[in-house]
Every structure is written in C-alpha cells, then in structure tokens.
JSON list of C-alpha atoms in Angstrom, two decimals:
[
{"chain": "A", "resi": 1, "resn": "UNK", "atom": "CA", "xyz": [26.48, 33.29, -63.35]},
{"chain": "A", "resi": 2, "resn": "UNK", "atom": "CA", "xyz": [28.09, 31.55, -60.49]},
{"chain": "A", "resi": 3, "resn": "UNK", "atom": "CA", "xyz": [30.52, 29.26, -60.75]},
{"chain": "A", "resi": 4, "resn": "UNK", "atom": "CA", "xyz": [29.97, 25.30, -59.17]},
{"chain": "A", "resi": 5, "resn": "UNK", "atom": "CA", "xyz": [32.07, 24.75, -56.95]},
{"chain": "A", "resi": 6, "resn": "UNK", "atom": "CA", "xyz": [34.06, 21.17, -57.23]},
{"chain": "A", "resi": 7, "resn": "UNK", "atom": "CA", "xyz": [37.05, 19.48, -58.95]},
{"chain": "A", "resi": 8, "resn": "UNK", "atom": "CA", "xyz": [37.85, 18.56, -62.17]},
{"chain": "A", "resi": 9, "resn": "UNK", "atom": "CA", "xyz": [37.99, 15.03, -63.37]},
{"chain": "A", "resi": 10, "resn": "UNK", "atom": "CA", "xyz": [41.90, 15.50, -64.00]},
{"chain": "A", "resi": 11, "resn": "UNK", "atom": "CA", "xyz": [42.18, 16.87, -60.39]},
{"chain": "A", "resi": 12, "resn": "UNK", "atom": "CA", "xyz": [40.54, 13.39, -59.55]},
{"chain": "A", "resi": 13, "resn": "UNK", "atom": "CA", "xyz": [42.83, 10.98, -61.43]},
{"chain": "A", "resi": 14, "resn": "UNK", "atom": "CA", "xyz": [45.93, 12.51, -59.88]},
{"chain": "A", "resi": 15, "resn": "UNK", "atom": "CA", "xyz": [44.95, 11.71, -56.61]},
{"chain": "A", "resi": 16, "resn": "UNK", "atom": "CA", "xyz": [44.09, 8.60, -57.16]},
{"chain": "A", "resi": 17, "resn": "UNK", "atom": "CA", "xyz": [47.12, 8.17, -58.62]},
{"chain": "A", "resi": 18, "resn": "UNK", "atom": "CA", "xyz": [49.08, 9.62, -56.42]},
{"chain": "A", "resi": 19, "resn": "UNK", "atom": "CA", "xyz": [47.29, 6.98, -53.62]},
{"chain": "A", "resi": 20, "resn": "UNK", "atom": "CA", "xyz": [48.04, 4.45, -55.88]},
{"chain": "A", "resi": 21, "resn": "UNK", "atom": "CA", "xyz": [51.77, 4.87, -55.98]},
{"chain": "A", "resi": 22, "resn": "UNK", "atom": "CA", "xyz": [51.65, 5.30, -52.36]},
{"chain": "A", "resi": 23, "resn": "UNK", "atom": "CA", "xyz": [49.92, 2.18, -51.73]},
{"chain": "A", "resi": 24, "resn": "UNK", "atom": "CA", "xyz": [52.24, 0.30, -53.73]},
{"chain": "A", "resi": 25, "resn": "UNK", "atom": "CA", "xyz": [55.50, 2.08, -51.62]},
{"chain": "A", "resi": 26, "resn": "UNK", "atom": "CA", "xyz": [53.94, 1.15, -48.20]},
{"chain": "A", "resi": 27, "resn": "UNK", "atom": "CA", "xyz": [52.42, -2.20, -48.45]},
{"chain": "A", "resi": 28, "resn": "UNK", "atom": "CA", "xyz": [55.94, -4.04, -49.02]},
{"chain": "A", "resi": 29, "resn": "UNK", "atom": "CA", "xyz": [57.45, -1.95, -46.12]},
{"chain": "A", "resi": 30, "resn": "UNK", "atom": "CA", "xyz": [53.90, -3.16, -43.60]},
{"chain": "A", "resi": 31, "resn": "UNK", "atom": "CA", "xyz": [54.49, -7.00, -44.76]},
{"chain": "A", "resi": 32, "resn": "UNK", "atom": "CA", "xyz": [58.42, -6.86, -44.24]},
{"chain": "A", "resi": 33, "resn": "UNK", "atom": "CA", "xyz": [57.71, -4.90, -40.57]},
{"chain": "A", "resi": 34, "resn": "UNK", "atom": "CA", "xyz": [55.15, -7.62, -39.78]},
{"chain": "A", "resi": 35, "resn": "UNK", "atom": "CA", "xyz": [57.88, -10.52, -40.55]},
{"chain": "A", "resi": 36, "resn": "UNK", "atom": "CA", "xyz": [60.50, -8.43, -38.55]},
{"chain": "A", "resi": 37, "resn": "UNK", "atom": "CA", "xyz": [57.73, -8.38, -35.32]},
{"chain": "A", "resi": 38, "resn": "UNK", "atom": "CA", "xyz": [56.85, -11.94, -35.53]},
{"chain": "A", "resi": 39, "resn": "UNK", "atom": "CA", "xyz": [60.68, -12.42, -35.66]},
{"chain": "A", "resi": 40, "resn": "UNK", "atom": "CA", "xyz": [60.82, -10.84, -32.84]},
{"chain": "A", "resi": 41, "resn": "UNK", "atom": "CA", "xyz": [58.09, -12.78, -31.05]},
{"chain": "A", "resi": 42, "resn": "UNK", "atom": "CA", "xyz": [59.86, -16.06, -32.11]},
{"chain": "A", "resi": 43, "resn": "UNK", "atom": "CA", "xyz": [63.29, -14.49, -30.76]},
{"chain": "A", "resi": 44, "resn": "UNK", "atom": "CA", "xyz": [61.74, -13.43, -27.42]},
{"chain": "A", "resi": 45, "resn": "UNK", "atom": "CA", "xyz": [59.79, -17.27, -26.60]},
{"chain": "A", "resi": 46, "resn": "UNK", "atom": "CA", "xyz": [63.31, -18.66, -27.39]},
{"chain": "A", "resi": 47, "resn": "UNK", "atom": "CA", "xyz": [64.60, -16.85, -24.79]},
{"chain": "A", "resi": 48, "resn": "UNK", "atom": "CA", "xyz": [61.83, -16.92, -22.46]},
{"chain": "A", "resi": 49, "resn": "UNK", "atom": "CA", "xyz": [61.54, -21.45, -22.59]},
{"chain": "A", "resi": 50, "resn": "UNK", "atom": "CA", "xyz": [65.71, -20.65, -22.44]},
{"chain": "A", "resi": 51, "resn": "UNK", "atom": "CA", "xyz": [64.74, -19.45, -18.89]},
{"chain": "A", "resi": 52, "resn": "UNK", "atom": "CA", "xyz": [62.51, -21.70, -18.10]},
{"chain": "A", "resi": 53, "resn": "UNK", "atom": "CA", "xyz": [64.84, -24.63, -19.02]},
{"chain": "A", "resi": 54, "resn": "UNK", "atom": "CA", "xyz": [67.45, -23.05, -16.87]},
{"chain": "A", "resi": 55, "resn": "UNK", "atom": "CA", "xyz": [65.17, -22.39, -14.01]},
{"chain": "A", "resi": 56, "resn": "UNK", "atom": "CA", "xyz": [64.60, -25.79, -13.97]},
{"chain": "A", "resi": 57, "resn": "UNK", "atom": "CA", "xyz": [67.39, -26.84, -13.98]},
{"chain": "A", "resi": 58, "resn": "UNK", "atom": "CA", "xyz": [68.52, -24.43, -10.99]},
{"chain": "A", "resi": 59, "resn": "UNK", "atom": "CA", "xyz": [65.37, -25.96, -8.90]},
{"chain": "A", "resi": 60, "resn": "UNK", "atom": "CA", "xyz": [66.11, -29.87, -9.75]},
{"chain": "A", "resi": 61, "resn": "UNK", "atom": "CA", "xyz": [69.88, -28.76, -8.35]},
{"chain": "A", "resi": 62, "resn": "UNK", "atom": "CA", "xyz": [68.81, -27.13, -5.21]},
{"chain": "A", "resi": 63, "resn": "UNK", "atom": "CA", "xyz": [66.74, -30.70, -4.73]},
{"chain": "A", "resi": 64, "resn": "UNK", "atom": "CA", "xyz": [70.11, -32.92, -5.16]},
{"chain": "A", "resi": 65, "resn": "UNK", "atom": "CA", "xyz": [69.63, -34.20, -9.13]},
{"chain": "A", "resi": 66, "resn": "UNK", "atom": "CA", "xyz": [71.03, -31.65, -10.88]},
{"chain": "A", "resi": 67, "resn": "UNK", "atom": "CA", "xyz": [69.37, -31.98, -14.23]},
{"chain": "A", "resi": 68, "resn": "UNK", "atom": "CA", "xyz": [67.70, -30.75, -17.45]},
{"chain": "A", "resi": 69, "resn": "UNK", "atom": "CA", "xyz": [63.95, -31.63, -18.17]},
{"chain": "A", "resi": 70, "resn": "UNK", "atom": "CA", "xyz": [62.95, -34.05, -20.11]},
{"chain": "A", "resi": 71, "resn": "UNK", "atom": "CA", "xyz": [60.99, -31.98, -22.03]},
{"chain": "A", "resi": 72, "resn": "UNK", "atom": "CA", "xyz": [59.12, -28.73, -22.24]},
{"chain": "A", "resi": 73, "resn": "UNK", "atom": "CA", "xyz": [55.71, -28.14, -20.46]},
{"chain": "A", "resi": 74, "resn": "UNK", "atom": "CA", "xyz": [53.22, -25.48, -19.86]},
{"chain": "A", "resi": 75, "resn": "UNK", "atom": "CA", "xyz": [53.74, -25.80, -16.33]},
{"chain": "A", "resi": 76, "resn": "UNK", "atom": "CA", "xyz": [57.53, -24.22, -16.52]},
{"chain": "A", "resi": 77, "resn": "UNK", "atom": "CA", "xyz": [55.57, -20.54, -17.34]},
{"chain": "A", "resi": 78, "resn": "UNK", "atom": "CA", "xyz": [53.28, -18.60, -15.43]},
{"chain": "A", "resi": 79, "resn": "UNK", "atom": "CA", "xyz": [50.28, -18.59, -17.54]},
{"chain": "A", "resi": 80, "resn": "UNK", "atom": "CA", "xyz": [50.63, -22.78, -18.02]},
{"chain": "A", "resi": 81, "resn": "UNK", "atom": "CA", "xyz": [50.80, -22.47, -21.62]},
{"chain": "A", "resi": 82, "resn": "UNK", "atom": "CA", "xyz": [54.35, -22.97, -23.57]},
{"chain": "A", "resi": 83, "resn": "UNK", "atom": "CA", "xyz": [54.97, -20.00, -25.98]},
{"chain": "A", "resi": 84, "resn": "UNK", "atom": "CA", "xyz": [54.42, -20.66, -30.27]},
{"chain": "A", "resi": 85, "resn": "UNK", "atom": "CA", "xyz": [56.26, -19.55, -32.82]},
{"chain": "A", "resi": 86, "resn": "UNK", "atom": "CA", "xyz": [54.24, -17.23, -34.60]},
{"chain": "A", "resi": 87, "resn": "UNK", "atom": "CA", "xyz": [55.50, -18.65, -37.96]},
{"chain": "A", "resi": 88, "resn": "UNK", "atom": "CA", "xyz": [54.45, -22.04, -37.17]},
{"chain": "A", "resi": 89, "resn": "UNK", "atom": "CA", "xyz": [57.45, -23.90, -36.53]},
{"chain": "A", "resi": 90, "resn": "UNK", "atom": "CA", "xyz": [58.25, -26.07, -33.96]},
{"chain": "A", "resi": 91, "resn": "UNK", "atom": "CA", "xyz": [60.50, -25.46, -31.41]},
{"chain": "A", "resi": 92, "resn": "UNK", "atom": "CA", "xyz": [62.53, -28.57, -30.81]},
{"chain": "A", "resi": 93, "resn": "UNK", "atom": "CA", "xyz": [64.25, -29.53, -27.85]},
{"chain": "A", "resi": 94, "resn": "UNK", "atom": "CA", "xyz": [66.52, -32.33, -27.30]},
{"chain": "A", "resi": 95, "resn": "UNK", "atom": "CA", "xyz": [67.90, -32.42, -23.99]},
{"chain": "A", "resi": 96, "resn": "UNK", "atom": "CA", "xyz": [70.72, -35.32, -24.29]},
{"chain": "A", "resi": 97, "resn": "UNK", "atom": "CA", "xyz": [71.93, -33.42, -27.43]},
{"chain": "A", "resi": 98, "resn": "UNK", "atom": "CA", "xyz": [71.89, -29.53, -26.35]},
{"chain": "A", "resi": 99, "resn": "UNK", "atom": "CA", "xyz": [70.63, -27.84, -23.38]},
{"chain": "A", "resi": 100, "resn": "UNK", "atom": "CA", "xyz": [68.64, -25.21, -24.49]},
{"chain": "A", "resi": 101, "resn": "UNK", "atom": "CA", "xyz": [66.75, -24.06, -27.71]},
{"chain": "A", "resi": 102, "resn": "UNK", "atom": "CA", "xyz": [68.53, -22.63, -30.73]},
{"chain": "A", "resi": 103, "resn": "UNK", "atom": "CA", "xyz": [67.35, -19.17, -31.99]},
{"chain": "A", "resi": 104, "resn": "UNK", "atom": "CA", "xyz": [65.23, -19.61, -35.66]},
{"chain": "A", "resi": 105, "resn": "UNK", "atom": "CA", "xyz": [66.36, -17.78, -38.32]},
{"chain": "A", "resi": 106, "resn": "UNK", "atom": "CA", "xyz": [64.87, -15.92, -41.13]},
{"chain": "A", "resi": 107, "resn": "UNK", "atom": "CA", "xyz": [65.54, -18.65, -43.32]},
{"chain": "A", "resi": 108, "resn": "UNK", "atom": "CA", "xyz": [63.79, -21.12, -41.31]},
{"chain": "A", "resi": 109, "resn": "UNK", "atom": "CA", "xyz": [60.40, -19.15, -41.05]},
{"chain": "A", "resi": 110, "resn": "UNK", "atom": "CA", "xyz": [60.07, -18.90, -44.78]},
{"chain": "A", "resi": 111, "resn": "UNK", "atom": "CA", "xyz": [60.52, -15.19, -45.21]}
]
C-alpha cells in the first residue's frame, strides 16, 4: 500500500500559527517605519521651503531690498508646486515673527 503523500492537519495549524505570531511582530514595526519616513518627508520640505525662503531672500538683496517674502509660493521651487506635509499639517510661516519654518515634531503629527 502506498502511502499519500501530504501533511497532517497539526503540521497545518503550526504554520499558521507560526504566520500568525509573525504577523503580529511585523505589522507594528511597518506602521512605526512608515511614521518615521513620512517624518522624514516632513523634515526634508522644511528644509527644502528653508532654502527657498533664503534664496529669496539672497535674490531680493542682490536687487537693493533686502527682504523676506511675504509668503510662500509654488513659484520659489522648480516643479511650481510648494511641498505638503505628508501628515497633513500646515506649514505656517510668519515672516514679521521668524524667518524661516520651524521643524514639526512627532508630537505635532499625531503619532
């Protein structure tokens, strides 16, 4: 008599259970990676309008009115667009209190 070839139903439930415990390790460790890369994303369009502010600046110097902009538009990047926080929040800039952005915390996003 040959024997069928297959596994057992115990075989079975430990690897699903084994999946399930591994699911449950890496799906808190994906979300908290995804906050840290939008983070990221928010950190790096601070710094990038930073520039821009800046390099506006340097160009209404080099004209004789050295000055910050009044406010922030897509036409102080290259692709006309000014950069979102990924979270949602706005990015506020007041330029008679501060002359550039501050960075948004962790706090701030929600996370």
């Amino acid at each position: 008599m040959k024997k069928q070839k297959g596994f057992t139903m115990i075989e079975l439930v430990v690897v699903i259970v084994i999946l399930g415990i591994l699911a449950a390790v890496a799906i808190p460790k994906y979300l908290d990676l995804s906050n840290k890369a939008k983070q990221a994303v928010c950190d790096a369009n601070v710094g990038a309008i930073n520039s821009a502010l800046a390099l506006q600046y340097a160009t209404n110097a080099a004209n004789g009115a050295a000055a910050y902009p009044d406010e922030i538009t897509g036409n102080m990047f290259a692709d006309q667009a000014v950069p979102v926080c990924p979270f949602g929040v706005t990015y506020d800039y007041v330029p008679s209190v501060n002359t550039k952005l501050a960075y948004h915390t962790a706090g701030e996003h929600g996370y």
